[in-house]
PDB file of C-alpha atoms and ligand atoms in Angstrom:
ATOM      1  CA  UNK Q   1      -7.121   4.060  -3.956  1.00 98.00           C
ATOM      2  CA  UNK Q   2      -5.349   0.732  -3.580  1.00 98.00           C
ATOM      3  CA  UNK Q   3      -2.340   0.355  -5.869  1.00 98.00           C
ATOM      4  CA  UNK Q   4      -2.391  -3.434  -5.366  1.00 98.00           C
ATOM      5  CA  UNK Q   5      -6.054  -3.579  -6.496  1.00 97.00           C
ATOM      6  CA  UNK Q   6      -5.267  -1.362  -9.496  1.00 98.00           C
ATOM      7  CA  UNK Q   7      -2.426  -3.651 -10.546  1.00 98.00           C
ATOM      8  CA  UNK Q   8      -4.626  -6.751 -10.143  1.00 96.00           C
ATOM      9  CA  UNK Q   9      -7.427  -5.120 -12.159  1.00 96.00           C
ATOM     10  CA  UNK Q  10      -4.974  -4.302 -14.959  1.00 96.00           C
ATOM     11  CA  UNK Q  11      -3.577  -7.833 -14.852  1.00 95.00           C
ATOM     12  CA  UNK Q  12      -7.014  -9.420 -15.156  1.00 95.00           C
ATOM     13  CA  UNK Q  13      -7.944  -7.018 -17.980  1.00 97.00           C
ATOM     14  CA  UNK Q  14      -4.624  -7.878 -19.660  1.00 97.00           C
ATOM     15  CA  UNK Q  15      -3.741  -4.219 -20.223  1.00 97.00           C
ATOM     16  CA  UNK Q  16      -0.210  -3.119 -21.156  1.00 96.00           C
ATOM     17  CA  UNK Q  17       0.286  -1.913 -17.578  1.00 96.00           C
ATOM     18  CA  UNK Q  18      -0.959  -5.271 -16.267  1.00 96.00           C
ATOM     19  CA  UNK Q  19       1.468  -7.208 -18.452  1.00 96.00           C
ATOM     20  CA  UNK Q  20       4.292  -4.974 -17.259  1.00 96.00           C
ATOM     21  CA  UNK Q  21       3.386  -5.423 -13.575  1.00 97.00           C
ATOM     22  CA  UNK Q  22       2.479  -9.129 -13.522  1.00 96.00           C
ATOM     23  CA  UNK Q  23       5.927 -10.650 -13.031  1.00 96.00           C
ATOM     24  CA  UNK Q  24       6.608  -8.358 -10.073  1.00 98.00           C
ATOM     25  CA  UNK Q  25       3.333  -9.197  -8.321  1.00 97.00           C
ATOM     26  CA  UNK Q  26       3.852 -12.901  -9.005  1.00 95.00           C
ATOM     27  CA  UNK Q  27       7.221 -12.809  -7.228  1.00 96.00           C
ATOM     28  CA  UNK Q  28       6.163 -10.460  -4.430  1.00 97.00           C
ATOM     29  CA  UNK Q  29       8.566  -7.763  -5.639  1.00 98.00           C
ATOM     30  CA  UNK Q  30       7.618  -4.093  -5.693  1.00 98.00           C
ATOM     31  CA  UNK Q  31       6.671  -2.804  -9.149  1.00 98.00           C
ATOM     32  CA  UNK Q  32       9.168  -0.145 -10.354  1.00 98.00           C
ATOM     33  CA  UNK Q  33       8.460   3.367  -9.066  1.00 98.00           C
ATOM     34  CA  UNK Q  34       8.013   4.983 -12.487  1.00 96.00           C
ATOM     35  CA  UNK Q  35       5.119   2.630 -13.386  1.00 97.00           C
ATOM     36  CA  UNK Q  36       3.508   2.800  -9.937  1.00 98.00           C
ATOM     37  CA  UNK Q  37       3.678   6.577  -9.523  1.00 98.00           C
ATOM     38  CA  UNK Q  38       2.226   7.252 -12.999  1.00 97.00           C
ATOM     39  CA  UNK Q  39      -0.639   4.809 -12.358  1.00 97.00           C
ATOM     40  CA  UNK Q  40      -1.454   6.427  -8.992  1.00 98.00           C
ATOM     41  CA  UNK Q  41      -1.376   9.943 -10.446  1.00 98.00           C
ATOM     42  CA  UNK Q  42      -3.682   8.939 -13.309  1.00 97.00           C
ATOM     43  CA  UNK Q  43      -6.130   7.402 -10.857  1.00 97.00           C
ATOM     44  CA  UNK Q  44      -6.203  10.542  -8.703  1.00 98.00           C
ATOM     45  CA  UNK Q  45      -6.622  12.801 -11.742  1.00 97.00           C
ATOM     46  CA  UNK Q  46      -9.510  10.747 -13.058  1.00 97.00           C
ATOM     47  CA  UNK Q  47     -11.310  10.876  -9.662  1.00 96.00           C
ATOM     48  CA  UNK Q  48     -11.125  14.537  -8.763  1.00 94.00           C
ATOM     49  CA  UNK Q  49     -14.664  15.187  -7.596  1.00 93.00           C
ATOM     50  CA  UNK Q  50     -14.078  13.913  -4.041  1.00 96.00           C
ATOM     51  CA  UNK Q  51     -13.393  15.301  -0.564  1.00 92.00           C
ATOM     52  CA  UNK Q  52     -10.082  13.538  -0.175  1.00 94.00           C
ATOM     53  CA  UNK Q  53      -8.200  10.332  -0.758  1.00 96.00           C
ATOM     54  CA  UNK Q  54      -7.079   7.334   1.245  1.00 96.00           C
ATOM     55  CA  UNK Q  55      -4.182   5.523  -0.377  1.00 98.00           C
ATOM     56  CA  UNK Q  56      -3.814   1.853   0.481  1.00 98.00           C
ATOM     57  CA  UNK Q  57      -0.366   0.383  -0.142  1.00 98.00           C
ATOM     58  CA  UNK Q  58       1.107   3.621  -1.443  1.00 98.00           C
ATOM     59  CA  UNK Q  59       3.702   5.092  -1.059  1.00 98.00           C
ATOM     60  CA  UNK Q  60       6.005   2.123  -0.510  1.00 98.00           C
ATOM     61  CA  UNK Q  61       9.389   3.703  -1.294  1.00 98.00           C
ATOM     62  CA  UNK Q  62      11.040   7.003  -0.427  1.00 98.00           C
ATOM     63  CA  UNK Q  63      10.968   7.948  -4.090  1.00 98.00           C
ATOM     64  CA  UNK Q  64       7.206   7.298  -4.232  1.00 98.00           C
ATOM     65  CA  UNK Q  65       6.687   9.380  -1.073  1.00 98.00           C
ATOM     66  CA  UNK Q  66       8.657  12.323  -2.444  1.00 98.00           C
ATOM     67  CA  UNK Q  67       6.936  12.129  -5.837  1.00 98.00           C
ATOM     68  CA  UNK Q  68       3.574  11.986  -4.090  1.00 98.00           C
ATOM     69  CA  UNK Q  69       4.355  15.167  -2.152  1.00 98.00           C
ATOM     70  CA  UNK Q  70       5.262  17.096  -5.312  1.00 98.00           C
ATOM     71  CA  UNK Q  71       2.267  15.712  -7.186  1.00 98.00           C
ATOM     72  CA  UNK Q  72      -0.110  16.692  -4.369  1.00 98.00           C
ATOM     73  CA  UNK Q  73       1.354  20.211  -4.228  1.00 97.00           C
ATOM     74  CA  UNK Q  74       0.657  20.532  -7.956  1.00 97.00           C
ATOM     75  CA  UNK Q  75      -3.053  19.884  -7.314  1.00 96.00           C
ATOM     76  CA  UNK Q  76      -3.240  21.879  -4.041  1.00 96.00           C
ATOM     77  CA  UNK Q  77      -3.456  18.900  -1.729  1.00 97.00           C
ATOM     78  CA  UNK Q  78      -1.179  17.454   0.947  1.00 96.00           C
ATOM     79  CA  UNK Q  79      -0.743  14.350   3.066  1.00 97.00           C
ATOM     80  CA  UNK Q  80      -2.556  14.696   6.396  1.00 95.00           C
ATOM     81  CA  UNK Q  81      -1.567  11.407   7.985  1.00 97.00           C
ATOM     82  CA  UNK Q  82       0.044   8.057   7.344  1.00 98.00           C
ATOM     83  CA  UNK Q  83      -1.259   5.007   9.186  1.00 97.00           C
ATOM     84  CA  UNK Q  84       0.615   1.739   9.587  1.00 97.00           C
ATOM     85  CA  UNK Q  85      -1.101  -1.378  10.900  1.00 97.00           C
ATOM     86  CA  UNK Q  86       1.269  -3.092  13.284  1.00 97.00           C
ATOM     87  CA  UNK Q  87       1.176  -6.910  13.200  1.00 97.00           C
ATOM     88  CA  UNK Q  88       3.960  -9.432  13.769  1.00 96.00           C
ATOM     89  CA  UNK Q  89       5.267 -11.459  10.820  1.00 95.00           C
ATOM     90  CA  UNK Q  90       4.073 -14.870  12.082  1.00 96.00           C
ATOM     91  CA  UNK Q  91       0.517 -13.594  12.419  1.00 97.00           C
ATOM     92  CA  UNK Q  92       0.764 -12.014   8.956  1.00 97.00           C
ATOM     93  CA  UNK Q  93       1.972 -15.271   7.411  1.00 97.00           C
ATOM     94  CA  UNK Q  94      -0.976 -17.138   8.840  1.00 96.00           C
ATOM     95  CA  UNK Q  95      -3.476 -14.444   7.764  1.00 96.00           C
ATOM     96  CA  UNK Q  96      -2.057 -14.250   4.237  1.00 97.00           C
ATOM     97  CA  UNK Q  97      -2.062 -18.035   3.781  1.00 96.00           C
ATOM     98  CA  UNK Q  98      -5.691 -18.100   4.993  1.00 95.00           C
ATOM     99  CA  UNK Q  99      -6.593 -15.322   2.551  1.00 95.00           C
ATOM    100  CA  UNK Q 100      -4.760 -17.238  -0.171  1.00 95.00           C
ATOM    101  CA  UNK Q 101      -7.302 -20.059   0.217  1.00 94.00           C
ATOM    102  CA  UNK Q 102     -10.211 -17.786  -0.700  1.00 94.00           C
ATOM    103  CA  UNK Q 103      -8.690 -15.504  -3.326  1.00 90.00           C
ATOM    104  CA  UNK Q 104      -6.688 -16.131  -6.450  1.00 83.00           C
ATOM    105  CA  UNK Q 105      -3.582 -14.259  -5.370  1.00 91.00           C
ATOM    106  CA  UNK Q 106      -0.529 -16.377  -6.081  1.00 90.00           C
ATOM    107  CA  UNK Q 107       1.475 -14.049  -3.792  1.00 95.00           C
ATOM    108  CA  UNK Q 108      -0.747 -15.089  -0.838  1.00 96.00           C
ATOM    109  CA  UNK Q 109      -0.318 -18.823  -1.439  1.00 94.00           C
ATOM    110  CA  UNK Q 110       3.427 -19.282  -1.191  1.00 95.00           C
ATOM    111  CA  UNK Q 111       5.422 -18.690   1.959  1.00 96.00           C
ATOM    112  CA  UNK Q 112       8.597 -17.746   0.073  1.00 96.00           C
ATOM    113  CA  UNK Q 113       6.707 -15.014  -1.819  1.00 97.00           C
ATOM    114  CA  UNK Q 114       5.207 -13.782   1.429  1.00 97.00           C
ATOM    115  CA  UNK Q 115       8.692 -13.616   2.983  1.00 97.00           C
ATOM    116  CA  UNK Q 116       9.936 -11.737  -0.065  1.00 98.00           C
ATOM    117  CA  UNK Q 117       7.137  -9.195   0.416  1.00 98.00           C
ATOM    118  CA  UNK Q 118       8.283  -8.720   4.042  1.00 98.00           C
ATOM    119  CA  UNK Q 119      11.819  -8.247   2.784  1.00 98.00           C
ATOM    120  CA  UNK Q 120      10.645  -5.611   0.295  1.00 98.00           C
ATOM    121  CA  UNK Q 121       8.814  -3.875   3.160  1.00 98.00           C
ATOM    122  CA  UNK Q 122      11.786  -4.033   5.521  1.00 98.00           C
ATOM    123  CA  UNK Q 123      14.334  -2.814   2.971  1.00 98.00           C
ATOM    124  CA  UNK Q 124      12.316  -0.254   0.980  1.00 98.00           C
ATOM    125  CA  UNK Q 125       9.149   0.768   2.848  1.00 98.00           C
ATOM    126  CA  UNK Q 126       9.914   0.832   6.573  1.00 98.00           C
ATOM    127  CA  UNK Q 127      12.192   3.891   6.147  1.00 98.00           C
ATOM    128  CA  UNK Q 128       9.025   5.864   5.438  1.00 98.00           C
ATOM    129  CA  UNK Q 129       8.144   5.643   9.135  1.00 98.00           C
ATOM    130  CA  UNK Q 130      11.015   8.016   9.828  1.00 98.00           C
ATOM    131  CA  UNK Q 131      10.113  10.191   6.821  1.00 98.00           C
ATOM    132  CA  UNK Q 132       6.565  10.762   8.113  1.00 98.00           C
ATOM    133  CA  UNK Q 133       7.511  10.828  11.819  1.00 98.00           C
ATOM    134  CA  UNK Q 134       9.752  13.814  11.166  1.00 98.00           C
ATOM    135  CA  UNK Q 135       6.704  15.609   9.777  1.00 98.00           C
ATOM    136  CA  UNK Q 136       4.465  14.490  12.709  1.00 97.00           C
ATOM    137  CA  UNK Q 137       2.288  12.592  10.275  1.00 98.00           C
ATOM    138  CA  UNK Q 138       2.958   9.009  11.299  1.00 98.00           C
ATOM    139  CA  UNK Q 139       0.422   6.926  13.247  1.00 98.00           C
ATOM    140  CA  UNK Q 140       0.659   3.276  14.165  1.00 98.00           C
ATOM    141  CA  UNK Q 141      -2.448   1.208  14.860  1.00 98.00           C
ATOM    142  CA  UNK Q 142      -2.378  -2.123  16.670  1.00 98.00           C
ATOM    143  CA  UNK Q 143      -3.336  -4.714  14.046  1.00 97.00           C
ATOM    144  CA  UNK Q 144      -3.940  -7.561  16.515  1.00 95.00           C
ATOM    145  CA  UNK Q 145      -7.462  -8.865  17.080  1.00 95.00           C
ATOM    146  CA  UNK Q 146     -10.572  -9.187  14.951  1.00 95.00           C
ATOM    147  CA  UNK Q 147     -11.406  -7.202  11.818  1.00 95.00           C
ATOM    148  CA  UNK Q 148     -14.045  -5.344  13.881  1.00 98.00           C
ATOM    149  CA  UNK Q 149     -11.529  -4.444  16.606  1.00 97.00           C
ATOM    150  CA  UNK Q 150      -9.029  -3.111  14.097  1.00 98.00           C
ATOM    151  CA  UNK Q 151     -11.674  -1.257  12.088  1.00 98.00           C
ATOM    152  CA  UNK Q 152     -12.879   0.530  15.186  1.00 98.00           C
ATOM    153  CA  UNK Q 153      -9.288   1.505  16.144  1.00 98.00           C
ATOM    154  CA  UNK Q 154      -8.833   2.914  12.630  1.00 97.00           C
ATOM    155  CA  UNK Q 155     -12.102   4.853  12.788  1.00 96.00           C
ATOM    156  CA  UNK Q 156     -11.175   6.297  16.194  1.00 97.00           C
ATOM    157  CA  UNK Q 157      -7.812   7.443  14.855  1.00 96.00           C
ATOM    158  CA  UNK Q 158      -9.239   8.938  11.665  1.00 93.00           C
ATOM    159  CA  UNK Q 159     -11.997  10.723  13.657  1.00 94.00           C
ATOM    160  CA  UNK Q 160      -9.343  12.204  15.930  1.00 94.00           C
ATOM    161  CA  UNK Q 161      -7.464  13.563  12.909  1.00 90.00           C
ATOM    162  CA  UNK Q 162     -10.414  15.437  11.410  1.00 79.00           C
TER     163      UNK Q 162
HETATM  164  P1  LIG C   1      -0.972  -5.252  -2.045  1.00 68.13           P
HETATM  165  O1  LIG C   1      -2.295  -5.558  -2.668  1.00 68.13           O
HETATM  166  O2  LIG C   1      -0.923  -3.874  -1.465  1.00 68.13           O
HETATM  167  O3  LIG C   1      -0.533  -6.324  -1.063  1.00 68.13           O
HETATM  168  O4  LIG C   1       0.120  -5.263  -3.216  1.00 68.13           O
HETATM  169  C1  LIG C   1       0.336  -6.431  -3.980  1.00 68.13           C
HETATM  170  C2  LIG C   1       1.532  -6.237  -4.903  1.00 68.13           C
HETATM  171  O5  LIG C   1       1.287  -5.143  -5.804  1.00 68.13           O
HETATM  172  C3  LIG C   1       2.849  -5.877  -4.219  1.00 68.13           C
HETATM  173  O6  LIG C   1       3.534  -7.027  -3.733  1.00 68.13           O
HETATM  174  C4  LIG C   1       3.608  -5.215  -5.371  1.00 68.13           C
HETATM  175  O7  LIG C   1       4.058  -6.183  -6.314  1.00 68.13           O
HETATM  176  C5  LIG C   1       2.484  -4.420  -6.053  1.00 68.13           C
HETATM  177  N1  LIG C   1       2.335  -3.082  -5.452  1.00 68.13           N
HETATM  178  C6  LIG C   1       1.240  -2.585  -4.812  1.00 68.13           C
HETATM  179  N2  LIG C   1       1.448  -1.322  -4.405  1.00 68.13           N
HETATM  180  C7  LIG C   1       2.708  -1.010  -4.779  1.00 68.13           C
HETATM  181  C8  LIG C   1       3.524   0.147  -4.626  1.00 68.13           C
HETATM  182  N3  LIG C   1       3.093   1.238  -3.981  1.00 68.13           N
HETATM  183  N4  LIG C   1       4.778   0.115  -5.166  1.00 68.13           N
HETATM  184  C9  LIG C   1       5.235  -0.960  -5.830  1.00 68.13           C
HETATM  185  N5  LIG C   1       4.536  -2.099  -5.984  1.00 68.13           N
HETATM  186  C10 LIG C   1       3.277  -2.127  -5.463  1.00 68.13           C
END
């Protein structure tokens, strides 16, 4: 479940949630926790017939992480692992600008918005490394190299966790 994809789907379908989230995505700001957490929970609850979940881009704040833990307890699940892809900011800027040429994401086409997204990560998300490290659930994967290289590193890690 990718919260970014869910927001973009709601924006293109012009739903109430999409209208609420649009200005945040356009600026590269995080969408408020209350909106994001509710959306994630609804998505999980409407896809229950599965063996597990991979969340992409969630949680991104301490509040989201804590809410996720209590929500998962309420449905008898728990977080097994958190994986961060480690890439330096210059490489990310160049990848995002390249992606911005082939998608319609305004937040991938403007360097100031990209820098704002890094700032959101550094001020609100990076503290989660410590949160999950203390529970022995944090794993970092080298994000340098080709898509195939990184995919195979991710598969190796996930296989080792099962
Ligand atoms: P992404 O597709 O993961 O790069 O996310 C794109 C944008 O969606 C972010 O810059 C935020 O505006 C919003 N977003 C996605 N996931 C979250 C989240 N967990 N919390 C708050 N905002 C989010």
